[in-house]
Amino acid sequence: MKLFRHIFAFIVVVSLASCTSDDPPAYQLNTENLSAGTYEVTYLASNNTETININGLDIITEASSIGETFQLTVDFFGNGTYVLDGQYVINTLVTVAGETVEQSTFIVDIDNEEGTYSPNNNTMQLLLDETLFDVTLFNTNELRMSSSDAYTEDGVDYFETSEIRMVR
């Protein structure tokens, strides 16, 4: 019986030792990893809601934009700057009180537009110029981020969200 206990204890120790994490370390959100290659934008969407109260009645204006046909690249550099270059098509829909008031499609042409960025791996956030994004996916091949902001200005409530997806 004593031999059985020793064998059992040995098996437990070996099992626990073999269960240590073999996972590679998480891909760090930092300037070195961001600047390791050129990203191609594959998805871009934004939604904006404006609510104004007129005589006790909330009037809601919603604007949604979705990009397509991307030929847009982003290069992050190790010095905390980035460059956007290329074109894409944006489709916009504006509704007021649920009724469509404007619908448009146009080409956006960006010619080597420069900006600054600051990554924070601890919070998984990326500051692009003055917009703070939550990074929802970051690895050697993809970067996905989203932002949301709610504020009131001159008695009008605003709520804005956006999402950007990129691949290398």
PDB file of C-alpha atoms in Angstrom:
ATOM      1  CA  MET A   1       0.000   0.000   0.000  1.00  0.00           C
ATOM      2  CA  LYS A   2       2.931   2.327   0.771  1.00  0.00           C
ATOM      3  CA  LEU A   3       4.343   1.713  -2.705  1.00  0.00           C
ATOM      4  CA  PHE A   4       0.969   2.642  -4.240  1.00  0.00           C
ATOM      5  CA  ARG A   5       0.992   5.990  -2.363  1.00  0.00           C
ATOM      6  CA  HIS A   6       4.499   6.785  -3.626  1.00  0.00           C
ATOM      7  CA  ILE A   7       3.556   5.927  -7.202  1.00  0.00           C
ATOM      8  CA  PHE A   8       0.368   7.988  -6.920  1.00  0.00           C
ATOM      9  CA  ALA A   9       2.292  10.950  -5.471  1.00  0.00           C
ATOM     10  CA  PHE A  10       4.868  10.656  -8.271  1.00  0.00           C
ATOM     11  CA  ILE A  11       2.139  10.625 -10.925  1.00  0.00           C
ATOM     12  CA  VAL A  12       0.492  13.715  -9.392  1.00  0.00           C
ATOM     13  CA  VAL A  13       3.813  15.632  -9.308  1.00  0.00           C
ATOM     14  CA  VAL A  14       4.626  14.696 -12.910  1.00  0.00           C
ATOM     15  CA  SER A  15       1.107  15.637 -14.029  1.00  0.00           C
ATOM     16  CA  LEU A  16       1.297  19.036 -12.375  1.00  0.00           C
ATOM     17  CA  ALA A  17       4.740  19.712 -13.810  1.00  0.00           C
ATOM     18  CA  SER A  18       3.573  18.842 -17.315  1.00  0.00           C
ATOM     19  CA  CYS A  19       0.579  21.195 -16.979  1.00  0.00           C
ATOM     20  CA  THR A  20       2.715  24.302 -16.784  1.00  0.00           C
ATOM     21  CA  SER A  21       1.836  26.778 -19.469  1.00  0.00           C
ATOM     22  CA  ASP A  22       3.480  26.113 -22.806  1.00  0.00           C
ATOM     23  CA  ASP A  23       1.719  29.132 -24.280  1.00  0.00           C
ATOM     24  CA  PRO A  24       4.005  31.702 -25.849  1.00  0.00           C
ATOM     25  CA  PRO A  25       4.051  35.076 -24.132  1.00  0.00           C
ATOM     26  CA  ALA A  26       1.241  37.422 -25.191  1.00  0.00           C
ATOM     27  CA  TYR A  27       2.029  39.705 -28.099  1.00  0.00           C
ATOM     28  CA  GLN A  28       2.782  43.047 -26.479  1.00  0.00           C
ATOM     29  CA  LEU A  29       1.039  46.216 -27.645  1.00  0.00           C
ATOM     30  CA  ASN A  30       4.086  48.474 -28.050  1.00  0.00           C
ATOM     31  CA  THR A  31       5.794  50.640 -30.660  1.00  0.00           C
ATOM     32  CA  GLU A  32       8.212  47.847 -31.621  1.00  0.00           C
ATOM     33  CA  ASN A  33       5.444  45.360 -32.455  1.00  0.00           C
ATOM     34  CA  LEU A  34       3.184  47.951 -34.098  1.00  0.00           C
ATOM     35  CA  SER A  35       5.978  49.140 -36.384  1.00  0.00           C
ATOM     36  CA  ALA A  36       6.925  45.622 -37.506  1.00  0.00           C
ATOM     37  CA  GLY A  37       5.013  45.897 -40.791  1.00  0.00           C
ATOM     38  CA  THR A  38       2.460  47.717 -42.919  1.00  0.00           C
ATOM     39  CA  TYR A  39      -1.212  47.292 -42.059  1.00  0.00           C
ATOM     40  CA  GLU A  40      -4.023  47.201 -44.584  1.00  0.00           C
ATOM     41  CA  VAL A  41      -7.378  48.501 -43.379  1.00  0.00           C
ATOM     42  CA  THR A  42     -10.105  45.875 -43.945  1.00  0.00           C
ATOM     43  CA  TYR A  43     -13.026  47.308 -41.978  1.00  0.00           C
ATOM     44  CA  LEU A  44     -14.115  50.750 -40.852  1.00  0.00           C
ATOM     45  CA  ALA A  45     -17.448  51.647 -39.278  1.00  0.00           C
ATOM     46  CA  SER A  46     -18.781  54.484 -37.167  1.00  0.00           C
ATOM     47  CA  ASN A  47     -22.112  55.357 -35.595  1.00  0.00           C
ATOM     48  CA  ASN A  48     -23.053  58.742 -34.197  1.00  0.00           C
ATOM     49  CA  THR A  49     -26.197  59.539 -32.255  1.00  0.00           C
ATOM     50  CA  GLU A  50     -27.329  63.062 -31.430  1.00  0.00           C
ATOM     51  CA  THR A  51     -30.225  63.563 -29.036  1.00  0.00           C
ATOM     52  CA  ILE A  52     -31.807  66.961 -28.511  1.00  0.00           C
ATOM     53  CA  ASN A  53     -34.787  67.614 -26.294  1.00  0.00           C
ATOM     54  CA  ILE A  54     -37.286  70.066 -27.773  1.00  0.00           C
ATOM     55  CA  ASN A  55     -40.198  70.932 -25.476  1.00  0.00           C
ATOM     56  CA  GLY A  56     -39.930  67.562 -23.670  1.00  0.00           C
ATOM     57  CA  LEU A  57     -39.618  65.508 -26.848  1.00  0.00           C
ATOM     58  CA  ASP A  58     -36.308  63.800 -27.686  1.00  0.00           C
ATOM     59  CA  ILE A  59     -35.358  64.176 -31.346  1.00  0.00           C
ATOM     60  CA  ILE A  60     -32.746  61.561 -32.270  1.00  0.00           C
ATOM     61  CA  THR A  61     -30.466  61.914 -35.264  1.00  0.00           C
ATOM     62  CA  GLU A  62     -28.353  58.903 -36.170  1.00  0.00           C
ATOM     63  CA  ALA A  63     -25.530  58.766 -38.681  1.00  0.00           C
ATOM     64  CA  SER A  64     -23.796  55.541 -39.633  1.00  0.00           C
ATOM     65  CA  SER A  65     -20.839  55.129 -41.955  1.00  0.00           C
ATOM     66  CA  ILE A  66     -19.356  51.915 -43.303  1.00  0.00           C
ATOM     67  CA  GLY A  67     -16.249  51.681 -45.440  1.00  0.00           C
ATOM     68  CA  GLU A  68     -15.603  49.293 -48.324  1.00  0.00           C
ATOM     69  CA  THR A  69     -13.251  48.721 -51.266  1.00  0.00           C
ATOM     70  CA  PHE A  70     -10.188  49.478 -49.171  1.00  0.00           C
ATOM     71  CA  GLN A  71      -6.852  50.377 -50.689  1.00  0.00           C
ATOM     72  CA  LEU A  72      -5.729  52.041 -47.471  1.00  0.00           C
ATOM     73  CA  THR A  73      -2.501  51.313 -45.593  1.00  0.00           C
ATOM     74  CA  VAL A  74      -1.210  52.365 -42.180  1.00  0.00           C
ATOM     75  CA  ASP A  75       2.483  52.426 -41.305  1.00  0.00           C
ATOM     76  CA  PHE A  76       3.368  52.797 -37.628  1.00  0.00           C
ATOM     77  CA  PHE A  77       6.912  53.925 -36.880  1.00  0.00           C
ATOM     78  CA  GLY A  78       9.037  53.298 -33.797  1.00  0.00           C
ATOM     79  CA  ASN A  79       9.138  57.017 -32.964  1.00  0.00           C
ATOM     80  CA  GLY A  80       5.389  57.157 -32.186  1.00  0.00           C
ATOM     81  CA  THR A  81       4.211  58.466 -35.559  1.00  0.00           C
ATOM     82  CA  TYR A  82       2.109  56.860 -38.275  1.00  0.00           C
ATOM     83  CA  VAL A  83       1.227  57.510 -41.913  1.00  0.00           C
ATOM     84  CA  LEU A  84      -2.114  56.749 -43.628  1.00  0.00           C
ATOM     85  CA  ASP A  85      -2.158  56.429 -47.381  1.00  0.00           C
ATOM     86  CA  GLY A  86      -4.712  55.264 -49.932  1.00  0.00           C
ATOM     87  CA  GLN A  87      -8.394  55.294 -50.761  1.00  0.00           C
ATOM     88  CA  TYR A  88     -11.649  53.689 -49.739  1.00  0.00           C
ATOM     89  CA  VAL A  89     -15.371  54.062 -50.333  1.00  0.00           C
ATOM     90  CA  ILE A  90     -17.600  55.268 -47.494  1.00  0.00           C
ATOM     91  CA  ASN A  91     -21.366  54.724 -47.361  1.00  0.00           C
ATOM     92  CA  THR A  92     -23.256  57.060 -45.030  1.00  0.00           C
ATOM     93  CA  LEU A  93     -26.847  56.937 -43.835  1.00  0.00           C
ATOM     94  CA  VAL A  94     -28.444  59.691 -41.739  1.00  0.00           C
ATOM     95  CA  THR A  95     -31.834  59.297 -40.073  1.00  0.00           C
ATOM     96  CA  VAL A  96     -33.881  61.720 -37.985  1.00  0.00           C
ATOM     97  CA  ALA A  97     -36.606  60.246 -35.778  1.00  0.00           C
ATOM     98  CA  GLY A  98     -36.246  56.964 -37.713  1.00  0.00           C
ATOM     99  CA  GLU A  99     -36.731  58.538 -41.160  1.00  0.00           C
ATOM    100  CA  THR A 100     -33.889  58.548 -43.714  1.00  0.00           C
ATOM    101  CA  VAL A 101     -32.912  62.110 -44.548  1.00  0.00           C
ATOM    102  CA  GLU A 102     -29.610  61.534 -46.324  1.00  0.00           C
ATOM    103  CA  GLN A 103     -27.801  58.654 -47.941  1.00  0.00           C
ATOM    104  CA  SER A 104     -24.479  59.053 -49.699  1.00  0.00           C
ATOM    105  CA  THR A 105     -21.512  57.166 -51.086  1.00  0.00           C
ATOM    106  CA  PHE A 106     -18.190  58.767 -51.852  1.00  0.00           C
ATOM    107  CA  ILE A 107     -14.496  57.993 -52.224  1.00  0.00           C
ATOM    108  CA  VAL A 108     -12.133  59.105 -49.487  1.00  0.00           C
ATOM    109  CA  ASP A 109      -8.604  59.836 -50.727  1.00  0.00           C
ATOM    110  CA  ILE A 110      -5.899  60.083 -48.067  1.00  0.00           C
ATOM    111  CA  ASP A 111      -2.475  61.159 -49.256  1.00  0.00           C
ATOM    112  CA  ASN A 112       0.268  60.311 -46.726  1.00  0.00           C
ATOM    113  CA  GLU A 113      -1.577  61.796 -43.757  1.00  0.00           C
ATOM    114  CA  GLU A 114       0.649  61.806 -40.676  1.00  0.00           C
ATOM    115  CA  GLY A 115      -0.269  61.471 -37.024  1.00  0.00           C
ATOM    116  CA  THR A 116       0.984  60.351 -33.644  1.00  0.00           C
ATOM    117  CA  TYR A 117       0.186  57.279 -31.579  1.00  0.00           C
ATOM    118  CA  SER A 118       0.842  55.959 -28.104  1.00  0.00           C
ATOM    119  CA  PRO A 119       0.214  52.310 -27.152  1.00  0.00           C
ATOM    120  CA  ASN A 120      -0.535  51.118 -23.605  1.00  0.00           C
ATOM    121  CA  ASN A 121      -0.175  47.359 -23.200  1.00  0.00           C
ATOM    122  CA  ASN A 122      -1.400  47.398 -19.574  1.00  0.00           C
ATOM    123  CA  THR A 123      -4.813  48.817 -20.508  1.00  0.00           C
ATOM    124  CA  MET A 124      -4.795  47.468 -24.112  1.00  0.00           C
ATOM    125  CA  GLN A 125      -5.480  50.942 -25.439  1.00  0.00           C
ATOM    126  CA  LEU A 126      -4.041  52.873 -28.351  1.00  0.00           C
ATOM    127  CA  LEU A 127      -4.137  56.664 -28.521  1.00  0.00           C
ATOM    128  CA  LEU A 128      -4.267  57.805 -32.168  1.00  0.00           C
ATOM    129  CA  ASP A 129      -3.814  61.560 -32.228  1.00  0.00           C
ATOM    130  CA  GLU A 130      -6.544  62.578 -29.753  1.00  0.00           C
ATOM    131  CA  THR A 131      -8.801  59.500 -30.009  1.00  0.00           C
ATOM    132  CA  LEU A 132      -8.424  56.693 -27.468  1.00  0.00           C
ATOM    133  CA  PHE A 133      -9.155  53.220 -28.844  1.00  0.00           C
ATOM    134  CA  ASP A 134      -9.666  49.987 -26.940  1.00  0.00           C
ATOM    135  CA  VAL A 135      -7.614  47.278 -28.651  1.00  0.00           C
ATOM    136  CA  THR A 136      -9.840  44.217 -28.960  1.00  0.00           C
ATOM    137  CA  LEU A 137      -7.355  42.067 -30.906  1.00  0.00           C
ATOM    138  CA  PHE A 138      -3.630  42.440 -31.462  1.00  0.00           C
ATOM    139  CA  ASN A 139      -1.253  39.787 -32.741  1.00  0.00           C
ATOM    140  CA  THR A 140       1.420  39.384 -35.411  1.00  0.00           C
ATOM    141  CA  ASN A 141      -1.201  39.575 -38.189  1.00  0.00           C
ATOM    142  CA  GLU A 142      -4.135  41.675 -36.975  1.00  0.00           C
ATOM    143  CA  LEU A 143      -5.051  44.842 -35.138  1.00  0.00           C
ATOM    144  CA  ARG A 144      -8.648  45.534 -34.181  1.00  0.00           C
ATOM    145  CA  MET A 145      -9.753  48.493 -32.141  1.00  0.00           C
ATOM    146  CA  SER A 146     -12.891  50.332 -31.151  1.00  0.00           C
ATOM    147  CA  SER A 147     -13.758  53.584 -29.462  1.00  0.00           C
ATOM    148  CA  SER A 148     -16.803  55.098 -27.862  1.00  0.00           C
ATOM    149  CA  ASP A 149     -17.448  58.537 -26.473  1.00  0.00           C
ATOM    150  CA  ALA A 150     -20.481  60.138 -24.848  1.00  0.00           C
ATOM    151  CA  TYR A 151     -20.704  63.832 -24.100  1.00  0.00           C
ATOM    152  CA  THR A 152     -23.104  66.759 -23.913  1.00  0.00           C
ATOM    153  CA  GLU A 153     -22.527  70.048 -25.676  1.00  0.00           C
ATOM    154  CA  ASP A 154     -24.918  73.008 -25.706  1.00  0.00           C
ATOM    155  CA  GLY A 155     -27.752  70.831 -24.343  1.00  0.00           C
ATOM    156  CA  VAL A 156     -27.314  68.170 -27.037  1.00  0.00           C
ATOM    157  CA  ASP A 157     -26.298  64.616 -26.040  1.00  0.00           C
ATOM    158  CA  TYR A 158     -23.835  62.874 -28.333  1.00  0.00           C
ATOM    159  CA  PHE A 159     -22.790  59.224 -28.428  1.00  0.00           C
ATOM    160  CA  GLU A 160     -20.134  58.124 -30.924  1.00  0.00           C
ATOM    161  CA  THR A 161     -18.670  54.682 -31.618  1.00  0.00           C
ATOM    162  CA  SER A 162     -16.193  53.443 -34.191  1.00  0.00           C
ATOM    163  CA  GLU A 163     -14.369  50.262 -35.102  1.00  0.00           C
ATOM    164  CA  ILE A 164     -11.287  49.728 -37.257  1.00  0.00           C
ATOM    165  CA  ARG A 165      -9.808  46.404 -38.353  1.00  0.00           C
ATOM    166  CA  MET A 166      -6.430  45.940 -40.019  1.00  0.00           C
ATOM    167  CA  VAL A 167      -4.237  43.066 -41.217  1.00  0.00           C
ATOM    168  CA  ARG A 168      -0.562  42.840 -42.131  1.00  0.00           C
TER     169      ARG A 168
END
